[in-house]
Amino acid sequence: MKRYEQLADEIALMIRTGVLKAGEKVPSVRTASRTFVVSPSTVFQAYYLLEDRGLIQARPRSGYFVRELATRALSEPAIGPRQADSTEVDVSELVFSVLGSLKDPNTVPFGSAFPSPDLYPLQRLARSMARTVRDMPPQAVIADMTAGNPDLRRQIALRYMISGVHLAMDELVITNGALEALNLCLQSVTQPGDLVAIESPAFYATLQVLERLKLKAVEIPVHPREGVDLNTLADRLQRLPIKACWFMSSLQNPLGASLPAAAKEALYGLLRQHQVPLIEDDVYSELHYGPQPQQPVKRLDRDGLVMHCGSFSKSLAPGYRVGWVAAGQFAQTISRLKLMTTISPSVPAQAAIADYLQHGGYDRHLRKLRHNLEMQQSAMLASAARHFPEATRVTRPDGGYFLWFEFPRQVDSLQLFQLALAQGISIAPGPIFSATRGFAHCARLNHGHPWDKRSEDAMAMLGRIVDSF
Amino acid sequence: MKRYEQLADEIALMIRTGVLKAGEKVPSVRTASRTFVVSPSTVFQAYYLLEDRGLIQARPRSGYFVRELATRALSEPAIGPRQADSTEVDVSELVFSVLGSLKDPNTVPFGSAFPSPDLYPLQRLARSMARTVRDMPPQAVIADMTAGNPDLRRQIALRYMISGVHLAMDELVITNGALEALNLCLQSVTQPGDLVAIESPAFYATLQVLERLKLKAVEIPVHPREGVDLNTLADRLQRLPIKACWFMSSLQNPLGASLPAAAKEALYGLLRQHQVPLIEDDVYSELHYGPQPQQPVKRLDRDGLVMHCGSFSKSLAPGYRVGWVAAGQFAQTISRLKLMTTISPSVPAQAAIADYLQHGGYDRHLRKLRHNLEMQQSAMLASAARHFPEATRVTRPDGGYFLWFEFPRQVDSLQLFQLALAQGISIAPGPIFSATRGFAHCARLNHGHPWDKRSEDAMAMLGRIVDSF
């Protein structure tokens, strides 16, 4: 990353966290140059970039100011209430009925789990694919099934190393997307009837997988910015025979919360103390807006207790279905489970991604992707401030492509979902994110698609429906 | 298929089934032309083809004779003994230790589960892949995940239709190879502790999957030519609360047996009577040597009781990991299980195969593939007759790329496996095909690789090791 980009990211973080407030003047070029010990031209470049990102704007003869859009207009949701000790999970039907309704391509996809495929370098990937399948030695289509594509394994291990996580290569198991990795992780450490600690609200697939495997959920509330509540977790680990934790420690879905570094250390301490493995679902880690990625709990993992799951589906290659897990002491078990269920992800898909990682300009693509998602987040936040009731609360994650809205209490989000769908707009209603069907007045909205008049009109329509409750 | 090819196939079947014996004269061109109501030139073409397939040879001024190689030299194994009612499965460790030893590419791969990748049109597939990923609309990478590639679904349904099986399109679920389909089928109709009827000997992955899902095996003996023993099955269905049958009704792995058409009808009758679903593993169906493919039990399925699993891994595209199940009344359950575990097979792999099926010349490739496998089978059978003790028994399947050898009683095939491996030769020892570790003097040998001096030397070496017991 260039110095001016770093500087821009630092200032963006100051805006995001409220150090610089809406309408406030950004430090002059001279001041910034002195403060950050960079040349004035670096400051200029950083300010141009921030202007381009929609975070600051120039006023004639007055310098740069923080834009209204760039700061919070609606307030932040509170942390959820404490949950019952453990819950049988029975939410799958509801999730499928919601997901089934998303299939119509004419629907405004606020309820979708996927960002727009137009944000991904599919043509460049296609060239990598064409080249690698043409040049692949026939033996590789067999050999790469059991062991995984060796170049891909090296590239993944390299990215871990660069981000400060040291892995033994044989910890890595390449999977059919992160969801297969998560399933296998859970199967490697649980039996039907066991208790698993999950977040509340949680990614709905987590709930479905628990239900399928007949596991019981111990729901731990998530703070909208600081992640899973460690006090509750400590209490539950003390009192209950929890067999595994399944957490998204960074950019949690649906809240976008990330555990601060110190909390990650505290979490790892708890896990070690109780010798409970962590399934760390980190599929959004590359979508951070801030200057640096969040470090995973995996970085602290001396005991091989953490199974760190990642994927290219959100960062590079949707539909290619290539993910992985760095599985610590559970790697062999998971690798064997995979050989008994799907054997391997598609060999050509692995090879294409390996080639792209080596030659395609992944980091350049990621910067562009993050920038687009951040712009779209600003647009959705601004639109929500215009159209939703003032009492609405909303998260403002430092990455990803989801916002979590907490509407006034009387709003029934399952009804909202139905009414919106009748108007050609999908949303992801709160209850699909909870084993206890909580969050009845909440919804997750996807801003992973380029913002346009249709998006704006859909937000206005949603606002009118919300008002009608 | 051209008329002369049909005729050649009919005569090959007569040789295979012993109607025409080794050294016997093949009907003269005039007789054949009259008998089969074809022109003499069609007979000539058919005979040239059979000569090319190594089944007949010309003797100067005497006409064509059946080659020695082309008929049985070693005798056929007997059907296995009756098994205990049901067995806890605990074979996975053994299977993995055998499979792990196959990784060395310098080993002669008689123990492998895969045929040589050189037998597949990988370059032509690569062109289909390059074209489809280049032209794929970005929306498809998302849409094809949940629903499957629509062209691929149509092509698969079309092939069913041509072979006389009528499917509702929505019965089809595209999966990560057949193994995922089989796993999901089993999960859709069983709970841990349930009984499942399987074949004995069985494909070892069947045993591993049962073990993983904590299901109990009811082993039904398989006749080496006529398939699973229906009398035993009828008895077990009567007496035991069997929740599903998992059978390979055609070209069973490892024996290569196929249930005759009447037995398939009897099997379906039993299933209907007891309302027990059949998981029909039919991954070798395209590898028949005879004139016509075996019809699956699925063809008889009026009640949606049969989950028919197929794959392109053995017939077209190893490593692409694309299979499917035509799942009858269980289709929705299976589709949902898939969305909760792997979501989808790789979208580019699906598109490439769909394009190949439309434009690549699949049937031409299949004819070549079958021809190669049949030639290699003849070569291995002839080599076995030269090098193995006379008391050895061997199957002679009408398709596929496995032979099942029953050595003299004193041969311990796990020891044989170790001794052969030390000489750079792998085999698949009998006990990995049985929940009860039976078949201790048997082994499966793969003839899916082009036959050469190395293969011949390996057979000679195996023969010496067998003799040493």
mmCIF file of C-alpha atoms in Angstrom, chain B residues 197-436:
data_model
loop_
_atom_site.group_PDB
_atom_site.id
_atom_site.type_symbol
_atom_site.label_atom_id
_atom_site.label_comp_id
_atom_site.label_asym_id
_atom_site.label_seq_id
_atom_site.Cartn_x
_atom_site.Cartn_y
_atom_site.Cartn_z
ATOM 1 C CA ALA B 197 -28.497 -52.729 3.463
ATOM 2 C CA ILE B 198 -25.286 -52.679 1.449
ATOM 3 C CA GLU B 199 -23.454 -55.100 -0.802
ATOM 4 C CA SER B 200 -20.740 -57.491 0.263
ATOM 5 C CA PRO B 201 -18.146 -56.862 -1.002
ATOM 6 C CA ALA B 202 -18.981 -53.132 -1.154
ATOM 7 C CA PHE B 203 -17.246 -50.007 -2.432
ATOM 8 C CA TYR B 204 -15.142 -49.019 0.583
ATOM 9 C CA ALA B 205 -16.423 -45.425 0.628
ATOM 10 C CA THR B 206 -19.855 -46.898 1.349
ATOM 11 C CA LEU B 207 -18.419 -48.432 4.506
ATOM 12 C CA GLN B 208 -16.671 -45.201 5.471
ATOM 13 C CA VAL B 209 -19.825 -43.153 5.004
ATOM 14 C CA LEU B 210 -21.864 -45.594 7.114
ATOM 15 C CA GLU B 211 -19.201 -45.446 9.804
ATOM 16 C CA ARG B 212 -19.132 -41.641 9.744
ATOM 17 C CA LEU B 213 -22.915 -41.407 10.009
ATOM 18 C CA LYS B 214 -23.008 -44.103 12.721
ATOM 19 C CA LEU B 215 -25.226 -46.373 10.647
ATOM 20 C CA LYS B 216 -25.169 -50.154 10.869
ATOM 21 C CA ALA B 217 -24.467 -52.281 7.799
ATOM 22 C CA VAL B 218 -26.670 -55.181 6.774
ATOM 23 C CA GLU B 219 -24.344 -56.896 4.289
ATOM 24 C CA ILE B 220 -26.012 -58.691 1.370
ATOM 25 C CA PRO B 221 -23.773 -61.039 -0.644
ATOM 26 C CA VAL B 222 -23.153 -60.182 -4.284
ATOM 27 C CA HIS B 223 -22.963 -62.812 -6.992
ATOM 28 C CA PRO B 224 -19.948 -62.028 -9.197
ATOM 29 C CA ARG B 225 -22.076 -61.756 -12.328
ATOM 30 C CA GLU B 226 -25.696 -61.398 -11.283
ATOM 31 C CA GLY B 227 -25.392 -58.871 -8.511
ATOM 32 C CA VAL B 228 -26.869 -58.606 -5.054
ATOM 33 C CA ASP B 229 -28.587 -61.739 -3.722
ATOM 34 C CA LEU B 230 -32.290 -60.977 -3.622
ATOM 35 C CA ASN B 231 -33.241 -63.957 -1.454
ATOM 36 C CA THR B 232 -31.017 -62.744 1.352
ATOM 37 C CA LEU B 233 -32.269 -59.208 0.828
ATOM 38 C CA ALA B 234 -35.924 -60.327 0.981
ATOM 39 C CA ASP B 235 -35.212 -62.147 4.226
ATOM 40 C CA ARG B 236 -33.473 -59.164 5.790
ATOM 41 C CA LEU B 237 -36.148 -56.700 4.693
ATOM 42 C CA GLN B 238 -38.710 -59.004 6.265
ATOM 43 C CA ARG B 239 -36.899 -59.360 9.572
ATOM 44 C CA LEU B 240 -35.008 -56.126 10.104
ATOM 45 C CA PRO B 241 -36.055 -52.448 10.243
ATOM 46 C CA ILE B 242 -33.852 -51.511 7.280
ATOM 47 C CA LYS B 243 -34.135 -47.799 6.478
ATOM 48 C CA ALA B 244 -32.439 -47.776 3.071
ATOM 49 C CA CYS B 245 -30.632 -49.928 0.524
ATOM 50 C CA TRP B 246 -27.438 -48.627 -1.053
ATOM 51 C CA PHE B 247 -26.647 -50.761 -4.106
ATOM 52 C CA MET B 248 -24.716 -50.497 -7.349
ATOM 53 C CA SER B 249 -27.202 -52.280 -9.564
ATOM 54 C CA SER B 250 -24.924 -52.202 -12.629
ATOM 55 C CA LEU B 251 -21.156 -52.761 -12.866
ATOM 56 C CA GLN B 252 -20.891 -53.062 -9.127
ATOM 57 C CA ASN B 253 -17.629 -51.977 -7.494
ATOM 58 C CA PRO B 254 -15.579 -54.149 -6.842
ATOM 59 C CA LEU B 255 -17.168 -57.187 -8.552
ATOM 60 C CA GLY B 256 -18.451 -55.627 -11.748
ATOM 61 C CA ALA B 257 -21.732 -57.526 -11.387
ATOM 62 C CA SER B 258 -24.967 -56.226 -12.887
ATOM 63 C CA LEU B 259 -28.432 -57.274 -11.811
ATOM 64 C CA PRO B 260 -30.269 -58.748 -14.824
ATOM 65 C CA ALA B 261 -33.349 -56.796 -15.907
ATOM 66 C CA ALA B 262 -35.761 -59.258 -14.266
ATOM 67 C CA ALA B 263 -33.831 -59.067 -10.982
ATOM 68 C CA LYS B 264 -34.055 -55.297 -11.100
ATOM 69 C CA GLU B 265 -37.820 -55.609 -11.357
ATOM 70 C CA ALA B 266 -37.867 -58.054 -8.466
ATOM 71 C CA LEU B 267 -35.692 -55.684 -6.432
ATOM 72 C CA TYR B 268 -38.023 -52.776 -7.098
ATOM 73 C CA GLY B 269 -40.966 -54.950 -6.072
ATOM 74 C CA LEU B 270 -39.287 -55.691 -2.737
ATOM 75 C CA LEU B 271 -38.534 -52.034 -2.147
ATOM 76 C CA ARG B 272 -42.117 -51.048 -2.867
ATOM 77 C CA GLN B 273 -43.506 -53.780 -0.705
ATOM 78 C CA HIS B 274 -41.443 -52.633 2.283
ATOM 79 C CA GLN B 275 -41.442 -48.937 1.293
ATOM 80 C CA VAL B 276 -37.668 -48.850 1.663
ATOM 81 C CA PRO B 277 -35.845 -46.286 -0.498
ATOM 82 C CA LEU B 278 -33.010 -47.348 -2.799
ATOM 83 C CA ILE B 279 -29.847 -45.303 -3.164
ATOM 84 C CA GLU B 280 -28.759 -46.491 -6.609
ATOM 85 C CA ASP B 281 -25.076 -45.781 -7.140
ATOM 86 C CA ASP B 282 -24.691 -45.918 -10.919
ATOM 87 C CA VAL B 283 -21.396 -44.153 -11.569
ATOM 88 C CA TYR B 284 -20.035 -46.794 -13.958
ATOM 89 C CA SER B 285 -23.125 -47.020 -16.156
ATOM 90 C CA GLU B 286 -21.478 -45.296 -19.139
ATOM 91 C CA LEU B 287 -18.557 -47.718 -19.084
ATOM 92 C CA HIS B 288 -20.475 -50.752 -20.420
ATOM 93 C CA TYR B 289 -18.649 -52.756 -23.107
ATOM 94 C CA GLY B 290 -21.790 -54.377 -24.425
ATOM 95 C CA PRO B 291 -24.082 -52.942 -27.070
ATOM 96 C CA GLN B 292 -26.479 -51.292 -24.661
ATOM 97 C CA PRO B 293 -26.153 -49.657 -21.253
ATOM 98 C CA GLN B 294 -27.745 -51.498 -18.352
ATOM 99 C CA GLN B 295 -31.084 -49.982 -17.413
ATOM 100 C CA PRO B 296 -31.157 -48.646 -13.871
ATOM 101 C CA VAL B 297 -33.769 -49.608 -11.293
ATOM 102 C CA LYS B 298 -34.700 -45.910 -11.472
ATOM 103 C CA ARG B 299 -36.443 -46.645 -14.784
ATOM 104 C CA LEU B 300 -39.100 -48.617 -12.888
ATOM 105 C CA ASP B 301 -39.566 -45.999 -10.186
ATOM 106 C CA ARG B 302 -43.183 -44.881 -10.144
ATOM 107 C CA ASP B 303 -43.178 -43.996 -6.442
ATOM 108 C CA GLY B 304 -40.092 -41.771 -6.277
ATOM 109 C CA LEU B 305 -38.434 -44.354 -3.996
ATOM 110 C CA VAL B 306 -35.176 -44.512 -5.950
ATOM 111 C CA MET B 307 -32.367 -41.958 -5.613
ATOM 112 C CA HIS B 308 -30.280 -42.534 -8.709
ATOM 113 C CA CYS B 309 -26.728 -41.142 -8.372
ATOM 114 C CA GLY B 310 -24.462 -40.440 -11.322
ATOM 115 C CA SER B 311 -21.300 -38.535 -12.084
ATOM 116 C CA PHE B 312 -19.029 -37.298 -14.860
ATOM 117 C CA SER B 313 -15.921 -38.228 -12.880
ATOM 118 C CA LYS B 314 -15.572 -41.699 -14.398
ATOM 119 C CA SER B 315 -16.996 -41.033 -17.837
ATOM 120 C CA LEU B 316 -15.746 -37.601 -18.858
ATOM 121 C CA ALA B 317 -14.214 -35.139 -16.438
ATOM 122 C CA PRO B 318 -12.156 -36.513 -13.529
ATOM 123 C CA GLY B 319 -11.312 -33.797 -11.014
ATOM 124 C CA TYR B 320 -14.119 -31.492 -12.136
ATOM 125 C CA ARG B 321 -16.244 -32.841 -9.285
ATOM 126 C CA VAL B 322 -19.651 -32.712 -10.903
ATOM 127 C CA GLY B 323 -22.234 -35.385 -10.175
ATOM 128 C CA TRP B 324 -25.943 -35.512 -9.552
ATOM 129 C CA VAL B 325 -28.843 -37.398 -8.066
ATOM 130 C CA ALA B 326 -32.290 -37.968 -9.548
ATOM 131 C CA ALA B 327 -33.824 -38.119 -6.116
ATOM 132 C CA GLY B 328 -37.512 -38.847 -6.506
ATOM 133 C CA GLN B 329 -39.553 -37.823 -3.486
ATOM 134 C CA PHE B 330 -36.371 -36.908 -1.589
ATOM 135 C CA ALA B 331 -35.190 -34.212 -3.998
ATOM 136 C CA GLN B 332 -36.149 -31.186 -1.927
ATOM 137 C CA THR B 333 -34.675 -32.592 1.274
ATOM 138 C CA ILE B 334 -31.423 -33.375 -0.522
ATOM 139 C CA SER B 335 -31.256 -30.029 -2.239
ATOM 140 C CA ARG B 336 -31.631 -28.297 1.123
ATOM 141 C CA LEU B 337 -29.006 -30.505 2.752
ATOM 142 C CA LYS B 338 -26.658 -29.475 -0.038
ATOM 143 C CA LEU B 339 -27.372 -25.764 0.474
ATOM 144 C CA MET B 340 -26.422 -26.261 4.128
ATOM 145 C CA THR B 341 -23.149 -28.072 3.439
ATOM 146 C CA THR B 342 -21.389 -27.116 0.204
ATOM 147 C CA ILE B 343 -24.040 -24.903 -1.466
ATOM 148 C CA SER B 344 -23.013 -25.963 -4.975
ATOM 149 C CA PRO B 345 -20.428 -27.624 -7.171
ATOM 150 C CA SER B 346 -18.097 -25.217 -8.937
ATOM 151 C CA VAL B 347 -20.086 -23.117 -11.412
ATOM 152 C CA PRO B 348 -17.357 -22.999 -14.113
ATOM 153 C CA ALA B 349 -16.980 -26.797 -13.963
ATOM 154 C CA GLN B 350 -20.734 -27.228 -14.471
ATOM 155 C CA ALA B 351 -20.720 -24.834 -17.426
ATOM 156 C CA ALA B 352 -17.715 -26.499 -19.079
ATOM 157 C CA ILE B 353 -19.315 -29.931 -18.885
ATOM 158 C CA ALA B 354 -22.633 -28.594 -20.203
ATOM 159 C CA ASP B 355 -20.818 -27.071 -23.180
ATOM 160 C CA TYR B 356 -18.887 -30.278 -23.821
ATOM 161 C CA LEU B 357 -22.063 -32.366 -23.705
ATOM 162 C CA GLN B 358 -23.605 -30.117 -26.333
ATOM 163 C CA HIS B 359 -20.619 -29.688 -28.637
ATOM 164 C CA GLY B 360 -17.745 -31.938 -27.586
ATOM 165 C CA GLY B 361 -18.693 -35.333 -28.986
ATOM 166 C CA TYR B 362 -19.438 -37.169 -25.745
ATOM 167 C CA ASP B 363 -20.712 -40.356 -27.377
ATOM 168 C CA ARG B 364 -17.659 -40.595 -29.638
ATOM 169 C CA HIS B 365 -15.409 -40.201 -26.608
ATOM 170 C CA LEU B 366 -17.376 -42.804 -24.668
ATOM 171 C CA ARG B 367 -17.033 -45.369 -27.457
ATOM 172 C CA LYS B 368 -13.276 -44.851 -27.471
ATOM 173 C CA LEU B 369 -13.081 -44.994 -23.695
ATOM 174 C CA ARG B 370 -15.096 -48.229 -23.504
ATOM 175 C CA HIS B 371 -12.959 -49.756 -26.222
ATOM 176 C CA ASN B 372 -9.752 -48.886 -24.379
ATOM 177 C CA LEU B 373 -11.054 -50.235 -21.075
ATOM 178 C CA GLU B 374 -12.181 -53.467 -22.720
ATOM 179 C CA MET B 375 -8.800 -53.935 -24.412
ATOM 180 C CA GLN B 376 -7.029 -53.318 -21.133
ATOM 181 C CA GLN B 377 -9.318 -55.784 -19.395
ATOM 182 C CA SER B 378 -8.395 -58.452 -21.924
ATOM 183 C CA ALA B 379 -4.733 -57.670 -21.425
ATOM 184 C CA MET B 380 -4.965 -57.945 -17.643
ATOM 185 C CA LEU B 381 -6.984 -61.157 -17.817
ATOM 186 C CA ALA B 382 -4.481 -62.708 -20.202
ATOM 187 C CA SER B 383 -1.600 -61.576 -18.032
ATOM 188 C CA ALA B 384 -3.279 -62.977 -14.914
ATOM 189 C CA ALA B 385 -3.708 -66.333 -16.666
ATOM 190 C CA ARG B 386 0.017 -66.314 -17.434
ATOM 191 C CA HIS B 387 1.282 -65.265 -14.004
ATOM 192 C CA PHE B 388 -1.231 -66.162 -11.292
ATOM 193 C CA PRO B 389 -1.722 -69.659 -9.860
ATOM 194 C CA GLU B 390 -4.307 -71.724 -11.694
ATOM 195 C CA ALA B 391 -6.541 -71.857 -8.647
ATOM 196 C CA THR B 392 -7.004 -68.081 -8.815
ATOM 197 C CA ARG B 393 -10.516 -66.999 -9.644
ATOM 198 C CA VAL B 394 -11.372 -63.749 -11.358
ATOM 199 C CA THR B 395 -14.440 -61.810 -12.445
ATOM 200 C CA ARG B 396 -14.958 -60.691 -16.000
ATOM 201 C CA PRO B 397 -17.275 -57.711 -15.905
ATOM 202 C CA ASP B 398 -19.020 -56.377 -18.936
ATOM 203 C CA GLY B 399 -17.676 -52.882 -18.307
ATOM 204 C CA GLY B 400 -15.711 -50.650 -15.974
ATOM 205 C CA TYR B 401 -12.045 -50.961 -15.086
ATOM 206 C CA PHE B 402 -11.835 -53.324 -12.113
ATOM 207 C CA LEU B 403 -11.155 -57.036 -11.850
ATOM 208 C CA TRP B 404 -11.759 -58.902 -8.605
ATOM 209 C CA PHE B 405 -9.294 -61.683 -7.885
ATOM 210 C CA GLU B 406 -9.888 -64.504 -5.443
ATOM 211 C CA PHE B 407 -6.488 -66.002 -4.658
ATOM 212 C CA PRO B 408 -5.892 -69.387 -3.032
ATOM 213 C CA ARG B 409 -7.083 -69.430 0.599
ATOM 214 C CA GLN B 410 -3.633 -69.125 2.137
ATOM 215 C CA VAL B 411 -2.979 -65.739 0.501
ATOM 216 C CA ASP B 412 -3.380 -62.901 3.011
ATOM 217 C CA SER B 413 -4.206 -59.924 0.843
ATOM 218 C CA LEU B 414 -3.259 -57.311 3.456
ATOM 219 C CA GLN B 415 0.187 -58.881 3.545
ATOM 220 C CA LEU B 416 0.146 -59.163 -0.235
ATOM 221 C CA PHE B 417 -0.638 -55.451 -0.330
ATOM 222 C CA GLN B 418 2.410 -54.652 1.841
ATOM 223 C CA LEU B 419 4.756 -56.946 -0.054
ATOM 224 C CA ALA B 420 3.593 -55.632 -3.426
ATOM 225 C CA LEU B 421 3.913 -52.030 -2.282
ATOM 226 C CA ALA B 422 7.524 -52.678 -1.320
ATOM 227 C CA GLN B 423 7.987 -53.629 -5.001
ATOM 228 C CA GLY B 424 6.282 -50.438 -6.212
ATOM 229 C CA ILE B 425 2.927 -52.036 -6.995
ATOM 230 C CA SER B 426 -0.356 -51.100 -5.351
ATOM 231 C CA ILE B 427 -3.437 -53.297 -5.062
ATOM 232 C CA ALA B 428 -6.755 -52.825 -3.239
ATOM 233 C CA PRO B 429 -6.889 -55.666 -0.680
ATOM 234 C CA GLY B 430 -10.176 -57.483 -0.056
ATOM 235 C CA PRO B 431 -10.775 -56.499 3.588
ATOM 236 C CA ILE B 432 -11.291 -52.797 2.747
ATOM 237 C CA PHE B 433 -14.452 -53.839 0.881
ATOM 238 C CA SER B 434 -16.186 -55.360 3.895
ATOM 239 C CA ALA B 435 -17.510 -54.201 7.246
ATOM 240 C CA THR B 436 -16.547 -57.597 8.646
#
